Coordinates of C-alpha atoms in Angstrom, one line a residue:
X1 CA 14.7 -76.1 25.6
X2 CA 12.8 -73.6 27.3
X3 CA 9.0 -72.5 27.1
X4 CA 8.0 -69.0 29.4
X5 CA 4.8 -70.7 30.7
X6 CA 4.3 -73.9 32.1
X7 CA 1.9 -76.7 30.4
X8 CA -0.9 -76.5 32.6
X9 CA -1.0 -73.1 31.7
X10 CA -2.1 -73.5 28.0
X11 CA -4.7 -74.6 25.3
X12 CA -4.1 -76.2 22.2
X13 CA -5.0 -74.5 19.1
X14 CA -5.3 -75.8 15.5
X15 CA -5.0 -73.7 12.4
X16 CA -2.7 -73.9 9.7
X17 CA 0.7 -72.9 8.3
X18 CA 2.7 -73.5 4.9
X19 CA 4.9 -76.3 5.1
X20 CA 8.1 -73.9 4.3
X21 CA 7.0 -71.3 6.9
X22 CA 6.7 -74.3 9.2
X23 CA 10.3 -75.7 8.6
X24 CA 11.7 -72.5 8.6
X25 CA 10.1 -72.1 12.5
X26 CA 11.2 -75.8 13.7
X27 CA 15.3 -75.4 12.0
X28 CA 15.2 -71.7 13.8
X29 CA 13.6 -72.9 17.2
X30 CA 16.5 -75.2 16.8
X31 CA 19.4 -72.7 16.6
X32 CA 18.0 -71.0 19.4
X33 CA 17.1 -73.7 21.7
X34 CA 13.7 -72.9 22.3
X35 CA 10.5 -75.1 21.8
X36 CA 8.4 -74.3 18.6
X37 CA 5.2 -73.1 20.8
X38 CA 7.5 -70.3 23.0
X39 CA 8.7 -69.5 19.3
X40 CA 4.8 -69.2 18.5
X41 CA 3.6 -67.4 21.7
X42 CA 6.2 -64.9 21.0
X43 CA 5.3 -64.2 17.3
X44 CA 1.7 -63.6 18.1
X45 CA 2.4 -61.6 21.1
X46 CA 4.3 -59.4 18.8
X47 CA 1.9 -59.2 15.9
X48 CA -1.0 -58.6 18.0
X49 CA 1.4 -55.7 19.6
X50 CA 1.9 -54.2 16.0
X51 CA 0.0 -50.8 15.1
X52 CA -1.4 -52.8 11.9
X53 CA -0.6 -56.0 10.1
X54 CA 3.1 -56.7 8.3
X55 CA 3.3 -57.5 4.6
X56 CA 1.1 -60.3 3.9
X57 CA 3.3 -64.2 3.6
X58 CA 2.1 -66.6 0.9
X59 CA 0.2 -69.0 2.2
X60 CA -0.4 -71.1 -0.5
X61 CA -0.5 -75.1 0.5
X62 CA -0.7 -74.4 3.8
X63 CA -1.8 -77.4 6.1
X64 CA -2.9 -78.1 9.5
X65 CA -0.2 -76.9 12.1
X66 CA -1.4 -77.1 16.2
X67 CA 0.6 -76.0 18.8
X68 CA 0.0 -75.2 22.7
X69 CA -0.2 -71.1 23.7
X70 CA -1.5 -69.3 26.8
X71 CA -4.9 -70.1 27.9
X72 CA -6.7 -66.6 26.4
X73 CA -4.0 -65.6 23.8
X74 CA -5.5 -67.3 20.7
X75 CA -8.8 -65.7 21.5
X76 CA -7.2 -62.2 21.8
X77 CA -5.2 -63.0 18.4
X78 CA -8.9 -63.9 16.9
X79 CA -9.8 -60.6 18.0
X80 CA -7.6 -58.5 16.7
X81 CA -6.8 -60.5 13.2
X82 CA -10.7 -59.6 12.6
X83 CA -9.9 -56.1 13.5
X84 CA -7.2 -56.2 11.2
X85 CA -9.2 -57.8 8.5
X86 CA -6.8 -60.7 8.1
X87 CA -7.7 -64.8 7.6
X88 CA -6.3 -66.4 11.3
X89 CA -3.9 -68.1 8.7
X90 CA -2.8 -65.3 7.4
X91 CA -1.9 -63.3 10.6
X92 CA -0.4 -66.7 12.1
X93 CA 1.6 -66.8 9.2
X94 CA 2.6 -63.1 9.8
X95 CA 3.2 -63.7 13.8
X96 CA 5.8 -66.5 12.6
X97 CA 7.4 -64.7 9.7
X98 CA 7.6 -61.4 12.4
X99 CA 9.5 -64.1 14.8
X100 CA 11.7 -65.6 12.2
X101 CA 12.6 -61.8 11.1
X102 CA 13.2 -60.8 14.7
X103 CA 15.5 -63.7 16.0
X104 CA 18.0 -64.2 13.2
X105 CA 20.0 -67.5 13.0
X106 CA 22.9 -67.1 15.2
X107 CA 26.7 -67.2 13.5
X108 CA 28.1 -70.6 13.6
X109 CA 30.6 -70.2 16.6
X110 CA 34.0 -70.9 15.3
X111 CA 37.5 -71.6 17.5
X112 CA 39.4 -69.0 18.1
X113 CA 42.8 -71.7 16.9
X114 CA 42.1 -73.8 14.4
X115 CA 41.1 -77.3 16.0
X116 CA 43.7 -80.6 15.7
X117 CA 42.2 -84.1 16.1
X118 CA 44.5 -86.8 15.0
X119 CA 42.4 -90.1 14.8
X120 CA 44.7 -92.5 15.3
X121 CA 45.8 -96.1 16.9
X122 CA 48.6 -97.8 15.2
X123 CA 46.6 -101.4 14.9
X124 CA 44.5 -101.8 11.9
X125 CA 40.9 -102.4 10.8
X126 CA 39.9 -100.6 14.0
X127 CA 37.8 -98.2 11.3
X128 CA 39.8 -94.7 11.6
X129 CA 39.0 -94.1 8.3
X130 CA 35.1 -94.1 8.8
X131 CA 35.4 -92.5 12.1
X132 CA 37.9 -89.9 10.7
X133 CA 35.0 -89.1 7.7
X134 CA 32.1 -89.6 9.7
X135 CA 32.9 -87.1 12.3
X136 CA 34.4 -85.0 9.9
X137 CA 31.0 -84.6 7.5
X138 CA 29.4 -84.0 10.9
X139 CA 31.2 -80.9 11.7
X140 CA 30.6 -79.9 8.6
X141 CA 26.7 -80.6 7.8
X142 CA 24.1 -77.7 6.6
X143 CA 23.6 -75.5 9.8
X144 CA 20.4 -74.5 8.6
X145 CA 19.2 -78.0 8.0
X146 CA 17.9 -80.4 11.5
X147 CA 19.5 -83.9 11.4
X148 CA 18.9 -87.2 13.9
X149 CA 21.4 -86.8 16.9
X150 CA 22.0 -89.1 19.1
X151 CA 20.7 -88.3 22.8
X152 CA 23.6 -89.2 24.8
X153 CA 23.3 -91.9 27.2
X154 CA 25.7 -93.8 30.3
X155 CA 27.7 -96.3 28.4
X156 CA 28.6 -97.8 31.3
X157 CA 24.8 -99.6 31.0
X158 CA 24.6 -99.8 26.8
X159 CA 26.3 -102.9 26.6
X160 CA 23.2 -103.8 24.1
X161 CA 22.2 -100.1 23.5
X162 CA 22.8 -100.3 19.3
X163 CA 20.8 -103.4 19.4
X164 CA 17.7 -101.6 20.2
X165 CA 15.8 -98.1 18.9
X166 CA 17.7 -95.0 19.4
X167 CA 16.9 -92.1 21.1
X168 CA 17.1 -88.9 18.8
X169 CA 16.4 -85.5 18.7
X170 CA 16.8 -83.2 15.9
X171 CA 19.4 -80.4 15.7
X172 CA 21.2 -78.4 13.4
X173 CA 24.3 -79.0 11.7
X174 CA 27.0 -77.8 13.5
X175 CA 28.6 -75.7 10.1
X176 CA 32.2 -75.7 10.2
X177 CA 34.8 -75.9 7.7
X178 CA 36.5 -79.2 7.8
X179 CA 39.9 -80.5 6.2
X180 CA 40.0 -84.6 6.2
X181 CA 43.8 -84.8 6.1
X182 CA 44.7 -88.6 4.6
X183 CA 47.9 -89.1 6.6
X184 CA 48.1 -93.1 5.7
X185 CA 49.9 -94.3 2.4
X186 CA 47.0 -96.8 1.8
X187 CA 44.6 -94.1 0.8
X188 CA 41.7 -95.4 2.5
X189 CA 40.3 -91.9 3.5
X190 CA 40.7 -91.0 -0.2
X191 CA 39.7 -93.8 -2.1
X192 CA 36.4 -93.9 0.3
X193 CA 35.2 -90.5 -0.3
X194 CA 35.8 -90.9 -4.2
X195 CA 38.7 -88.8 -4.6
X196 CA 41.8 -89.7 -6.8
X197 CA 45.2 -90.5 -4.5
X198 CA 48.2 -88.4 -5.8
X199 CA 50.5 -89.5 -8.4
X200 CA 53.9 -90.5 -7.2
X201 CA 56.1 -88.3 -9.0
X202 CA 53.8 -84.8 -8.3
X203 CA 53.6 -83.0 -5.1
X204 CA 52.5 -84.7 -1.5
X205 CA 51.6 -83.8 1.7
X206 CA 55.1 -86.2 2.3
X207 CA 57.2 -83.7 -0.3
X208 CA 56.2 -80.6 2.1
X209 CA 57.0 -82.5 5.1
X210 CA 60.5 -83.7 4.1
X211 CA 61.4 -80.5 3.2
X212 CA 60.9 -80.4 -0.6
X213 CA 57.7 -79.3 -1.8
X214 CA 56.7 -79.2 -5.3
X215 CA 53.8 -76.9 -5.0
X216 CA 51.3 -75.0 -3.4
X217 CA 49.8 -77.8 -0.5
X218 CA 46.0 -75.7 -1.3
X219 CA 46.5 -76.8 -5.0
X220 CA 46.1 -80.7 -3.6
X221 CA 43.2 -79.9 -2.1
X222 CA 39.9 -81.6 -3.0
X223 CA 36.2 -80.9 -2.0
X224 CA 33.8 -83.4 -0.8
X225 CA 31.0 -82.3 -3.2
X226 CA 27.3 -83.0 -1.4
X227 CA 24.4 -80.3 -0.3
X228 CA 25.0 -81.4 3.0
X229 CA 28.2 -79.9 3.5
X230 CA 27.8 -76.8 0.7
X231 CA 31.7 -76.9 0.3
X232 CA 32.7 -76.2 3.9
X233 CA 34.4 -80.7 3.8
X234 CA 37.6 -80.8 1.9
X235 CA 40.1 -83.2 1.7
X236 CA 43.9 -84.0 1.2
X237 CA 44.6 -87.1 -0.9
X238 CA 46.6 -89.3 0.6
X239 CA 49.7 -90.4 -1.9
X240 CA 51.1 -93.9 -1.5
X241 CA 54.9 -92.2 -1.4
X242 CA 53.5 -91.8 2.7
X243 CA 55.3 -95.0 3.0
X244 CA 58.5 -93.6 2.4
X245 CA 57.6 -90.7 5.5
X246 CA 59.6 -92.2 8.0
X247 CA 62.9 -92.8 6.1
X248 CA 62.7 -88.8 4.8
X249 CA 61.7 -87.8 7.7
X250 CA 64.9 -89.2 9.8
X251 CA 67.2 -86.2 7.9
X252 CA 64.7 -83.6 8.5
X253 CA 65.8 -81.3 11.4
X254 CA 63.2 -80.5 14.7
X255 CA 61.0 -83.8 12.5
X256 CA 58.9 -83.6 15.1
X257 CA 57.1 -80.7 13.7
X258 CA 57.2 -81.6 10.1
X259 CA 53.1 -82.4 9.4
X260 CA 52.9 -78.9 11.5
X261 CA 54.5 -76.9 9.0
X262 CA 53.3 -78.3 6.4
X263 CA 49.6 -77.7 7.2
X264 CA 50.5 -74.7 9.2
X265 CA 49.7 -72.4 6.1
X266 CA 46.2 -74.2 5.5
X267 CA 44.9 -74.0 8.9
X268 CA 43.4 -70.5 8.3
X269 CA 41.3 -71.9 5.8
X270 CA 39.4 -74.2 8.2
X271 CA 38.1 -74.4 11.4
X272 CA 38.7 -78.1 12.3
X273 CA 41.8 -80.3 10.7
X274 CA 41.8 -84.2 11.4
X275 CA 44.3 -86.3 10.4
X276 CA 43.7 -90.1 9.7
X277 CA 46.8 -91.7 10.8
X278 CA 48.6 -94.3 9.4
X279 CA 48.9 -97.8 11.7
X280 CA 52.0 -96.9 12.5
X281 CA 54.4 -96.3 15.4
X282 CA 57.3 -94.7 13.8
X283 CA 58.2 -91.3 13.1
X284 CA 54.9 -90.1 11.1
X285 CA 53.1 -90.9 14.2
X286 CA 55.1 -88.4 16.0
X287 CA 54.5 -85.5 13.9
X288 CA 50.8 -86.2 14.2
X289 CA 51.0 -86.2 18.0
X290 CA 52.6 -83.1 18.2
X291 CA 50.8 -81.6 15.5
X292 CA 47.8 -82.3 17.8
X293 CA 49.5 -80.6 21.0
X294 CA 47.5 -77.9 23.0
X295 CA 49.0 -74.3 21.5
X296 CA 49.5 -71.5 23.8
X297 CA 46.3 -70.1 24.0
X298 CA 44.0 -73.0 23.4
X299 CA 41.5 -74.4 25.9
X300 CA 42.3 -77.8 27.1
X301 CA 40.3 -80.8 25.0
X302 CA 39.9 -78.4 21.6
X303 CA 43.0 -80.2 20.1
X304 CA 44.2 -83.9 20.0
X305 CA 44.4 -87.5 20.1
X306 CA 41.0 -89.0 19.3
X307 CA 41.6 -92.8 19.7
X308 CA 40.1 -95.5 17.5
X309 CA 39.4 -99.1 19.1
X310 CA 37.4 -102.7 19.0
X311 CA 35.3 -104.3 21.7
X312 CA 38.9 -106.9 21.4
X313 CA 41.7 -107.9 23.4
X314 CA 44.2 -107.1 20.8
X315 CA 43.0 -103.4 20.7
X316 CA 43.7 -103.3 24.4
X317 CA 47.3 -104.0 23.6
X318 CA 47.7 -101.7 20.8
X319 CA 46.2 -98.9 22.9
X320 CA 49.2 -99.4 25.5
X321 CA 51.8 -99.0 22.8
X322 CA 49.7 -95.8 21.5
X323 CA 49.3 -94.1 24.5
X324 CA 53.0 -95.3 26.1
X325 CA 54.1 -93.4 22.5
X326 CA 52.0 -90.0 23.3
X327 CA 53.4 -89.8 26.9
X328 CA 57.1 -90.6 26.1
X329 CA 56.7 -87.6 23.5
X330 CA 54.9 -85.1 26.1
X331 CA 57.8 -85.9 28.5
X332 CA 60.3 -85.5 26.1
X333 CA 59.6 -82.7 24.4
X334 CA 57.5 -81.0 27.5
X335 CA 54.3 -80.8 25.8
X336 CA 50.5 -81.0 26.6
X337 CA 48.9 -83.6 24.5
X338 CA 45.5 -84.3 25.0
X339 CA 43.5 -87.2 24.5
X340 CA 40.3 -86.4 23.4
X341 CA 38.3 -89.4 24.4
X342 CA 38.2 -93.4 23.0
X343 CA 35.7 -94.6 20.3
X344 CA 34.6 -98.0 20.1
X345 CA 34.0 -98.8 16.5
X346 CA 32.8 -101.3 14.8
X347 CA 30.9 -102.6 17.9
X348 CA 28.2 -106.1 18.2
X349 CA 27.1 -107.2 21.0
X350 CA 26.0 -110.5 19.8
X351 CA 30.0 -111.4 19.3
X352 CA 28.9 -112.2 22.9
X353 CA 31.0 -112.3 26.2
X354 CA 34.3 -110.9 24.2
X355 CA 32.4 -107.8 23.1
X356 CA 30.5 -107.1 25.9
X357 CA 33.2 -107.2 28.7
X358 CA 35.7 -105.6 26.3
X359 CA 33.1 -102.5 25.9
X360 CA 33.1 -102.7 29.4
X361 CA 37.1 -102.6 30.2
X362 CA 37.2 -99.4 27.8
X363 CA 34.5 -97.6 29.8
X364 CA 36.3 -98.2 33.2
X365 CA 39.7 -96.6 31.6
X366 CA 37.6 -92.9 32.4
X367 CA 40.6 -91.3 32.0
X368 CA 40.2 -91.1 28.4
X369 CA 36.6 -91.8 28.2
X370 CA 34.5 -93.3 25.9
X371 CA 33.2 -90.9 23.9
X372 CA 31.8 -92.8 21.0
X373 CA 30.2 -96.1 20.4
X374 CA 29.9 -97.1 16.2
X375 CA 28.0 -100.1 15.7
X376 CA 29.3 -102.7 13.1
X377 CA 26.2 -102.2 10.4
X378 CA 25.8 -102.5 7.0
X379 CA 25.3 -98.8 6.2
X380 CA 29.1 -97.7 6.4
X381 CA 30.4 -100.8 4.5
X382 CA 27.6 -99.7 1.6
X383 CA 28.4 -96.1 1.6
X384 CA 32.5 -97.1 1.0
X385 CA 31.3 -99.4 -2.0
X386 CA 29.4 -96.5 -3.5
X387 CA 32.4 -93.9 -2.6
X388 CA 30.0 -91.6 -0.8
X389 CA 30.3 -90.0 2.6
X390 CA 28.1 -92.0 5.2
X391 CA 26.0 -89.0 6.5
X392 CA 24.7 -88.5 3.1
X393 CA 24.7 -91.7 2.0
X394 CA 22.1 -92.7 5.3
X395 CA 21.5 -89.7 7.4
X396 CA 19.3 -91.5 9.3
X397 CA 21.2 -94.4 9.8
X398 CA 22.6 -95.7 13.3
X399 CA 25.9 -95.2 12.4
X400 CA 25.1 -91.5 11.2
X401 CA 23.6 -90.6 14.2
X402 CA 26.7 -91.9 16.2
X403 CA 28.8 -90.0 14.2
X404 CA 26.7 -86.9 15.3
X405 CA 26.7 -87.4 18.6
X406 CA 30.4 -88.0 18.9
X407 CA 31.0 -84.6 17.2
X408 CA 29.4 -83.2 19.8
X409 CA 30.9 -84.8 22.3
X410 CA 34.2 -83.4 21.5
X411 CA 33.2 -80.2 20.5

């Protein structure tokens, strides 16, 4: 963040705000990526510029607020609000209101192609269910709302990080419109996030892919009802005929491309689609790793393979047969399939030596590179029982600040 004058340039002042005036000036500080006293300084600068004092701001309930300004600016603003016959309360209130009125919240920046991130690794238990929600709901949290993020720090030294206090800073939700796609006939993704998995003799996201839909795919869809994500998280259901993909999918010409048209007709809907995969290695997996291919067009790292593994041996091997899979596929069919980074889930570094050095191996691969590390706490496991999303469910949580940062990281 940025402030125009340094700190041993300025005073601190006390005087009071309303406590809505003063979360409205700390969410919009936020968007803009300034600190709250250049946001201040500004505002009064402003006011005081003014020919006569704007429309008076309700000030009821207002208590203390302090901040840092110019050495010489708050007695200039005390000056000229007693010129102006107005309470210093009243015109600081004014000064903010004038800044918040002047420096709108900025658009939420969406992708020019709709982004692709298949969560996937064909082992289970690794958690691609909770990694494919939790990232999901935080693409998709309140933009004008601040949440806990984590501050991002060299895993290559956080063997033990989870096991101590986190470092945080508060930002905004990043506001996109999300479709959780439940790609695995066990319905996990669904059955999590309280939604109903489809009967087997209706329509399914399997029916559109072999070739014989029964429906609209948009009359499937579901929304993740919670203030935090306002109706921009939706969701797929998952039906357990999934298991059957592979077999329908053998007599379906070019199957590589099957999930692709399928979704194809949702994607303008939504600015981010992930897929949870099944843990598979057969023809489904396919059309999710080309479904996640770079388009013509796209910017390298928008769209991909987002990989899902333990601090364990036996995710080591089933990351070999994953990514031998993706590369036999961009060879063959002469395609550019990202990988958009490795996430160690479920991680404890009191399983000891086995954890530990595992965490280790993954962060020495840098070529995908750790980009998320989801410690193995209660919170997730609760929010599952109760069928609610995890960053609602404990926002402030470990695990929700994770999830947060590792949106980020692959935005």
């Amino acid at each position: 963040m940025t402030s125009p004058a340094s700190p041993n340039d300025r005073e601190k002042v006390v005087s009071k705000l309303p406590g809505w005036l003063r979360q409205d000036l700390k969410v919009r500080a936020a968007q803009k990526g300034i600190e709250i006293q250049a946001a201040v300084e500004q505002g009064i600068q402003d006011w005081c510029n003014l020919a006569s004092a704007t429309a008076g701001v309700d000030t009821s309930g207002a208590d203390s607020f302090s901040t840092f300004l110019p050495e010489g600016q708050w007695d200039e603003f005390k000056r000229i609000a007693s010129d102006r016959r107005v309470s210093l309360i009243q015109g600081l209130a004014q000064s903010v209101q004038l800044w918040l009125d002047t420096h709108p919240a900025p658009d939420v920046e969406r992708p020019a192609i709709t982004r692709r991130i298949v969560v996937c690794n064909q082992k289970g238990g690794v958690g691609k269910t909770a990694i494919t929600a939790g990232t999901g709901e935080a693409l998709a949290e309140n933009p004008s709302r601040l949440y806990p993020v984590r501050i991002a720090k060299q895993l290559a030294a956080a063997s033990d990080a989870l096991d101590s206090p986190l470092d945080t800073e508060d930002l905004p939700g990043l506001g996109l419109r999300v479709l959780l796609v439940d790609f695995d006939p066990q319905c996990h993704l669904t059955n999590q996030l309280g939604g109903t998995p489809l009967p087997m003799n209706g329509d399914s996201l399997t029916n559109h892919m072999a070739g014989d839909p029964k429906g609209d795919l948009r009359d499937l869809i579901v929304s993740v009802d919670d203030e935090h994500f306002a109706g921009r998280l939706h969701l797929l259901p998952a039906c357990n005929d999934a298991f059957l993909l592979d077999v329908r999918l053998s007599a379906v010409r070019a199957r590589e491309a099957a999930l692709e048209r399928a979704l194809a007709p949702l994607e303008p809907h939504y600015d981010v689609i992930l897929v949870d995969c099944p843990p598979s290695l057969g023809l489904s997996m396919d059309a999710a790793a080309y479904y996640g291919r770079r388009r013509d067009g796209e910017k390298p790292g928008q769209s991909g393979a987002l990989i899902v593994v333990q601090a364990e041996d036996s995710s080591a091997d089933a990351y070999e047969l994953l990514t031998t899979q993706i590369d036999d596929l961009r060879g063959d069919l002469q395609i550019d399939i990202d990988y958009l980074g490795i996430v160690v889930n479920l991680y404890d570094s009191r399983r000891g030596y086995i954890a530990t050095s595992s965490l280790q191996g993954w962060v020495d691969i840098k070529d995908p590179k750790v980009v998320g590390l989801i410690g193995d706490l209660k919170e997730q496991k609760e929010a599952v029982r109760v069928k609610q999303p995890l960053l609602s469910y404990a926002p402030k949580s470990q695990q929700a600040v994770g999830m947060r940062a590792l949106a980020r990281e692959i935005s």
